Coordinates of C-alpha atoms in Angstrom, one line a residue:
X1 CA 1.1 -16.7 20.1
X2 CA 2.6 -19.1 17.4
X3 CA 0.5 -18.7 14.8
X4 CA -0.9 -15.9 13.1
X5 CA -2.9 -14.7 10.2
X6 CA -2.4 -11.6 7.5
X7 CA -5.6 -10.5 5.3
X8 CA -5.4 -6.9 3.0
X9 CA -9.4 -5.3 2.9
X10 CA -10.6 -2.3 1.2
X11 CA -8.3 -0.2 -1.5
X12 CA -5.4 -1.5 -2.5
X13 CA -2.6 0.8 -1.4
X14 CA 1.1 1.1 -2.5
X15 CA 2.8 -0.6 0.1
X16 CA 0.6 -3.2 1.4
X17 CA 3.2 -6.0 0.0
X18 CA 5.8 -4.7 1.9
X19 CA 3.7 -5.0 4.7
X20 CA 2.8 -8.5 4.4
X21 CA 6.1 -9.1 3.8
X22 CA 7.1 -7.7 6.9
X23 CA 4.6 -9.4 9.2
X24 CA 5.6 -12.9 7.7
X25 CA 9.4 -12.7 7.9
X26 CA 8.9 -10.8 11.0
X27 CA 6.9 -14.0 12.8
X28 CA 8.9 -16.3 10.7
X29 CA 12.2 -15.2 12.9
X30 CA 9.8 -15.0 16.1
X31 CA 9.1 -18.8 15.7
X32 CA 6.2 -18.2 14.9
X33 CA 3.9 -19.8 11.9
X34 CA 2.1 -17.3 9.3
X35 CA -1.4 -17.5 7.1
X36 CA -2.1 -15.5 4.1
X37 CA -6.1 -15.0 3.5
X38 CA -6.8 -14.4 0.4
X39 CA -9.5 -11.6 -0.9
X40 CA -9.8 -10.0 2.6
X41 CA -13.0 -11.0 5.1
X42 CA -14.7 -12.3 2.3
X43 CA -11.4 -15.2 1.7
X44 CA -11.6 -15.1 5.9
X45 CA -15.4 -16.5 5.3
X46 CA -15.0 -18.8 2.7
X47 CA -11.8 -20.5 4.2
X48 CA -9.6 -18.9 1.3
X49 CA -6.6 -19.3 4.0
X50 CA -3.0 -20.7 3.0
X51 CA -0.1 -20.6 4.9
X52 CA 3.0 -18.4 4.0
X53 CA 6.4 -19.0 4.0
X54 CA 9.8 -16.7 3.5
X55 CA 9.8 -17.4 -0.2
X56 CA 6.4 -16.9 -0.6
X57 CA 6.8 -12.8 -0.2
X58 CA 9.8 -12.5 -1.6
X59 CA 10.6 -10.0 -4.4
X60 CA 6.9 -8.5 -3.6
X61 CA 8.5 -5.5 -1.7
X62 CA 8.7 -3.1 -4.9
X63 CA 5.2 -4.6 -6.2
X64 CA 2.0 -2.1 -5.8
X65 CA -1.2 -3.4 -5.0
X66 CA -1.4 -6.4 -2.4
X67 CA -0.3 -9.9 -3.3
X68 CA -3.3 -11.2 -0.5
X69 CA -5.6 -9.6 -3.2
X70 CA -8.9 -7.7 -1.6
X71 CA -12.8 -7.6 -2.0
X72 CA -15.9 -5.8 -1.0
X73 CA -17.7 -7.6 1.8
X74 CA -20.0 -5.8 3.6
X75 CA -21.5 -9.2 5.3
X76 CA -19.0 -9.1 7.7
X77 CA -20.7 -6.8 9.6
X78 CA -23.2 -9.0 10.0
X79 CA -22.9 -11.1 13.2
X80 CA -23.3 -14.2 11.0
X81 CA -20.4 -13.1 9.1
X82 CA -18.2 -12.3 11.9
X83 CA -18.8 -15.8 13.8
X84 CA -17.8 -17.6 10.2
X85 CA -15.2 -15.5 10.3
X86 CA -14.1 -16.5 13.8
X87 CA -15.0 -20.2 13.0
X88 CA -12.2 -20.4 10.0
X89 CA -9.6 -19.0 11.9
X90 CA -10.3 -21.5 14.4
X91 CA -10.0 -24.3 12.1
X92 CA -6.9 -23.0 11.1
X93 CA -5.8 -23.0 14.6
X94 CA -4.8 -19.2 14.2
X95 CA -4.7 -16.8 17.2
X96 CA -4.2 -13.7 16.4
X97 CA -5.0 -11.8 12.8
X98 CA -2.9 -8.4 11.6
X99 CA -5.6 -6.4 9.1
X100 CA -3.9 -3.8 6.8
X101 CA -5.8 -1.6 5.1
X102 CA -8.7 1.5 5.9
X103 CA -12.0 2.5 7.5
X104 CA -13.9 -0.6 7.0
X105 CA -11.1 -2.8 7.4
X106 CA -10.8 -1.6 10.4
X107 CA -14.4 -1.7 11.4
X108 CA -13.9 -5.6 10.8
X109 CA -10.8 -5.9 13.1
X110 CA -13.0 -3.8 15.8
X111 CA -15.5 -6.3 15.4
X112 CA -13.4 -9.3 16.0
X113 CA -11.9 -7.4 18.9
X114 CA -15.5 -7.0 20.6
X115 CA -15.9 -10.8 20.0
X116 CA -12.5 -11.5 22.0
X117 CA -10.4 -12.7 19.1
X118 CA -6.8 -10.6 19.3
X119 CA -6.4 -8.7 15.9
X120 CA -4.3 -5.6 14.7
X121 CA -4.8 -3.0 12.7
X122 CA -1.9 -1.7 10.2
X123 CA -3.4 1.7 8.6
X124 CA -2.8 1.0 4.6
X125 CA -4.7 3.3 2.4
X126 CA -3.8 6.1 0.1
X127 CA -6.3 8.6 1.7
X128 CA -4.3 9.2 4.6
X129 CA -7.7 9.6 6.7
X130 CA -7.1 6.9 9.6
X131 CA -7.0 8.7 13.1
X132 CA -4.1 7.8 15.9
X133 CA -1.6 7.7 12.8
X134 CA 0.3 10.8 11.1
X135 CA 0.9 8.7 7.6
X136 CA -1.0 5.6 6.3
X137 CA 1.0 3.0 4.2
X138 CA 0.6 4.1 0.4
X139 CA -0.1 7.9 1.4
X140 CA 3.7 9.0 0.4
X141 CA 3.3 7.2 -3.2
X142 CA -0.3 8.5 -4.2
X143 CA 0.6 11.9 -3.5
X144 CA 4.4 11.7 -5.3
X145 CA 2.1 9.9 -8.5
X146 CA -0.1 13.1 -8.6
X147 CA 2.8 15.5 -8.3
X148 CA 4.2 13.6 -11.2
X149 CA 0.9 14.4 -13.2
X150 CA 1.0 18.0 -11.9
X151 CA 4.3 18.9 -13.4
X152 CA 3.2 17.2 -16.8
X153 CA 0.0 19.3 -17.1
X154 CA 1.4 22.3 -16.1
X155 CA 3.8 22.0 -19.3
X156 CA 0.5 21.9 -21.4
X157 CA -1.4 24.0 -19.3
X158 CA 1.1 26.7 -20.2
X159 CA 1.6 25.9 -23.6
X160 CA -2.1 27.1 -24.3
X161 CA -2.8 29.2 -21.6
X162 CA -5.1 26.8 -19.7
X163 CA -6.4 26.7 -16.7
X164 CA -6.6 23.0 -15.3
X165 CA -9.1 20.9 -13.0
X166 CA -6.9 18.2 -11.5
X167 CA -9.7 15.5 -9.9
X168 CA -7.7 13.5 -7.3
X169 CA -9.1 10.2 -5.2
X170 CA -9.8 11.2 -1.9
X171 CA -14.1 10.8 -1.3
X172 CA -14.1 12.2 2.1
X173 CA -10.8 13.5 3.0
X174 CA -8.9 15.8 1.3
X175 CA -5.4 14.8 2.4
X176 CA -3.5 13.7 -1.4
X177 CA -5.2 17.1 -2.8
X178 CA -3.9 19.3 0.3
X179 CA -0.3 17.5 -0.2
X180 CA 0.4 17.2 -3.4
X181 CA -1.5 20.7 -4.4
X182 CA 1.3 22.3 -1.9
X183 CA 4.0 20.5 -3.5
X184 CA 3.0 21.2 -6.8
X185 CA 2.5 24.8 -6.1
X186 CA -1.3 24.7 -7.4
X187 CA -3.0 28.0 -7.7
X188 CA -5.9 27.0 -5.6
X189 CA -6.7 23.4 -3.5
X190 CA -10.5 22.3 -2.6
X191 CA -11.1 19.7 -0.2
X192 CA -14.2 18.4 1.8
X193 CA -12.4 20.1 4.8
X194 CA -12.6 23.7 3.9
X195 CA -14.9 25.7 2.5
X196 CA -14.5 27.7 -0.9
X197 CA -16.2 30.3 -2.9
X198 CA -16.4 30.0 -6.8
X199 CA -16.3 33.5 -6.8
X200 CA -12.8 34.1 -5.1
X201 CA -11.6 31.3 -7.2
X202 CA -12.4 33.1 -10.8
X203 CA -10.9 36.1 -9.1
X204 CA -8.0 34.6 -8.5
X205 CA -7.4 33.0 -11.7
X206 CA -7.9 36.5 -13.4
X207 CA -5.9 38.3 -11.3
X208 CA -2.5 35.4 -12.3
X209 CA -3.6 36.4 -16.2
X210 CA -3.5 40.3 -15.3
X211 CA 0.2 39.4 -14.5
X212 CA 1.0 37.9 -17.1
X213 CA 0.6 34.2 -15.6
X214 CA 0.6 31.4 -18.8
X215 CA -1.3 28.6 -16.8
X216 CA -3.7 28.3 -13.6
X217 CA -3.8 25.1 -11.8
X218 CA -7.1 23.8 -9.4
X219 CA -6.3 20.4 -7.4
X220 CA -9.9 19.4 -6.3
X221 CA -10.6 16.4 -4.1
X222 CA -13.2 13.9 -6.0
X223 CA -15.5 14.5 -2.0
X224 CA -15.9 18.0 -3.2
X225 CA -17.8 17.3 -6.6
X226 CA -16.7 16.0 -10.0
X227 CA -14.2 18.1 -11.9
X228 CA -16.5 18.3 -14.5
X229 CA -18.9 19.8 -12.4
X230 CA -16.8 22.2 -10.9
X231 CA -16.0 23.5 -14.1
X232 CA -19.5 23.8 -15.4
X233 CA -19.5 26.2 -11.9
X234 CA -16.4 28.1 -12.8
X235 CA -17.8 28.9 -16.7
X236 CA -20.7 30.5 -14.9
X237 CA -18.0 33.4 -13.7
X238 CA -16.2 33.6 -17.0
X239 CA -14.7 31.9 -19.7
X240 CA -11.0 30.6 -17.9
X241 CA -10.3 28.5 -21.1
X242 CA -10.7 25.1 -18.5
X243 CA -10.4 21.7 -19.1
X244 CA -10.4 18.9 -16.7
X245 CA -7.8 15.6 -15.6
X246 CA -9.9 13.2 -13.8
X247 CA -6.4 11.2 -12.8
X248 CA -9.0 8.4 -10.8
X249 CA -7.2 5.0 -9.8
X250 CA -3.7 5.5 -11.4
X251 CA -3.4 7.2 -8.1
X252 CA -3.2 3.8 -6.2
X253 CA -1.2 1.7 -8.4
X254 CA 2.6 2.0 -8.8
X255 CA 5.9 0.9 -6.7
X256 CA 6.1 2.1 -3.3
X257 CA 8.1 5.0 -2.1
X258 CA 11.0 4.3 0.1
X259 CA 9.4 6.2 2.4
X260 CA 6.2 3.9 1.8
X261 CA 8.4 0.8 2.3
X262 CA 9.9 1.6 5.2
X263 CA 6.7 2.5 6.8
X264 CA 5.1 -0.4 5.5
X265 CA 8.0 -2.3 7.6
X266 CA 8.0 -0.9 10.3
X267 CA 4.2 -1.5 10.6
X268 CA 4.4 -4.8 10.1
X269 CA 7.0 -5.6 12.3
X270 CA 5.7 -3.4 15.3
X271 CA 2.7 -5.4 14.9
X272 CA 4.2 -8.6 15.0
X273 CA 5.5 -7.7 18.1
X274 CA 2.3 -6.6 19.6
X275 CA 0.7 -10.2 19.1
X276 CA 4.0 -12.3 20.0
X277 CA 3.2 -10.4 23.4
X278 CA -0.5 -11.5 23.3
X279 CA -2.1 -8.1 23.0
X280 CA -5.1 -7.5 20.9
X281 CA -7.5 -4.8 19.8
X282 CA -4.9 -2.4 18.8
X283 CA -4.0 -0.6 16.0
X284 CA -0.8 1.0 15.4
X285 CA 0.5 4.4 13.6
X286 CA 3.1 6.7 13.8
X287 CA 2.4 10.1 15.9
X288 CA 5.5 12.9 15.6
X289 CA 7.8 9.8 14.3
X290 CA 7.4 7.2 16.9
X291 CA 5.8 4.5 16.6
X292 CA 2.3 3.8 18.6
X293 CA 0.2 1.5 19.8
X294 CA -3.5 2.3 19.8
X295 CA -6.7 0.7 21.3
X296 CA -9.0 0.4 18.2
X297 CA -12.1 0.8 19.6
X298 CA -11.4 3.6 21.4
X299 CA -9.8 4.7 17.8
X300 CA -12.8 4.4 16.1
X301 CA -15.4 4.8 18.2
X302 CA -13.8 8.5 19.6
X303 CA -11.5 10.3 17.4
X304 CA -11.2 10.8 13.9
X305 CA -9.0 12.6 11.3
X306 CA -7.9 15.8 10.8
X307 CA -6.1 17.0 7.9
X308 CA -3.3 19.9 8.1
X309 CA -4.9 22.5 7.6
X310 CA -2.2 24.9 8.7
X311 CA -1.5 23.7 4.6
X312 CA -4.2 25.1 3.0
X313 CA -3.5 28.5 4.4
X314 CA 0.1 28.5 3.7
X315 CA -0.8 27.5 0.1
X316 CA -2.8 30.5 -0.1
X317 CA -0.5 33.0 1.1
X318 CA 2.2 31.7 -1.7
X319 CA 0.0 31.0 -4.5
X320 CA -0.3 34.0 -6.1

């Protein structure tokens, strides 16, 4: 291939510049020419499509969010949407598109795969819930930004002898809670992933302040139910003195990690490679510290994410 195209779709994720940043200096030293479309598959529709060159992504690798910007467009899973899609990369005389972002970026780059145009899949969301991939790109900085919020509420918490609801992002998978609740050494961690009983959870909180314990702190994954709610659940088993952080999208923003940069590299790069050499329909990851090549339908349409559980236990047997 000698010309390629980059688009970021979905949530913005710490990391995604360094990504793009990657693919485009990466190709650049292939020989190969690079396009930047703007606001994800919606920009792909419309034509938003410009071409990039080395200075055009410099001094973006320390920048959060994604310098391609990104938008909601559910018509492209329409088959209308998909063969505009197709059309405008035509036009441009691209051959082969790397997609960085979640779920339903993916889903786009499966469809374009199904309509034989090569694309690749670079797993960039905070969530952490892409299957075929240990770490997605902005995973390491969402969960570092909580832990930073987790230290400053405990200093409150214990200053009034609070117990704290911390509401994290993470709608279906409870990855940032499970991480950064382990890290933070939280009393107890909910996510969609495991069940819990309100009951044990009161018990537990009473048995810290029988010891003398000055704060108690809940991580809860937003899949679960509001904070708000869970503590309207938790008064209903005693009064625990609770009040809730709802810490919502401050969870995305920020500079990358080094470890988010590198990964973010690494991606982009490996992906690079993977078109120069004509393959499509992958997506790629990183499974026990190697990089890895996936076929993204198979992905997608067969396996699916699992979060460590062996976590959650361990954080029960140390959070007393």
């Amino acid at each position: 291939m000698k010309r390629i195209a980059i688009l970021t779709s979905g949530g913005d994720a710490p990391g995604m510049n360094a990504a793009v940043r990657a693919v485009t200096r990466k190709a650049i030293h292939e020989g190969m020419e690079v396009y930047g479309i703007n606001y994800g598959y919606a920009g792909l529709v419309a034509g938003d499509i410009r071409k990039l060159d080395v200075p055009d992504v410099g001094d973006i690798i320390q920048r959060g969010g994604t310098c391609l910007y990104s938008a909601r467009y559910p018509e492209f899973a329409t088959e209308e949407g998909q063969l505009k899609g197709i059309e405008q990369l035509k036009k441009f005389g691209i051959e082969g598109l790397v997609v960085i972002g979640g779920d339903g970026s993916y889903h786009g780059a499966l469809a374009l795969t199904k309509r034989g145009f090569p694309a690749v899949g670079v797993p960039g969301t905070i969530d952490n819930d892409i299957p075929a991939t240990d770490f997605t790109i902005g995973f390491d900085t969402a969960i570092n930004t909580v832990l930073d919020a987790i230290d400053r509420i405990r200093d409150t918490a214990t200053s009034h002898v609070r117990t704290f609801i911390i509401e994290v992002m993470g709608r279906d998978a409870g990855d940032i809670a499970l991480w950064a609740g382990v890290a933070g050494g939280a009393d107890d961690i909910i996510i969609p992933e495991h069940e819990f009983d309100m009951k044990q959870v009161a018990n537990k909180i009473r048995q810290g302040r029988d010891r003398g314990k000055k704060h108690c702190l809940i991580i809860l994954a937003e899949g679960v139910m509001s904070g708000h709610d869970f503590a309207d659940q938790l008064a209903e088993h005693g009064d625990f003195h609770a009040r809730v952080s709802v810490l919502g999208h401050i969870v995305r923003g920020g500079s990358p990690t080094a470890r988010d940069r590198v990964l973010a590299s690494k991606f982009g790069g490996y992906a690079v490679d993977l078109l120069k050499e004509g393959k499509g329909g992958l997506c790629v990851g990183i499974l026990n510290n190697e990089l890895v090549a996936s076929d993204i339908v198979e992905t997608l349409e067969t396996k699916k994410h699992h979060p460590d559980l062996s976590l959650y236990d361990l954080n029960h047997q140390i959070s007393f």
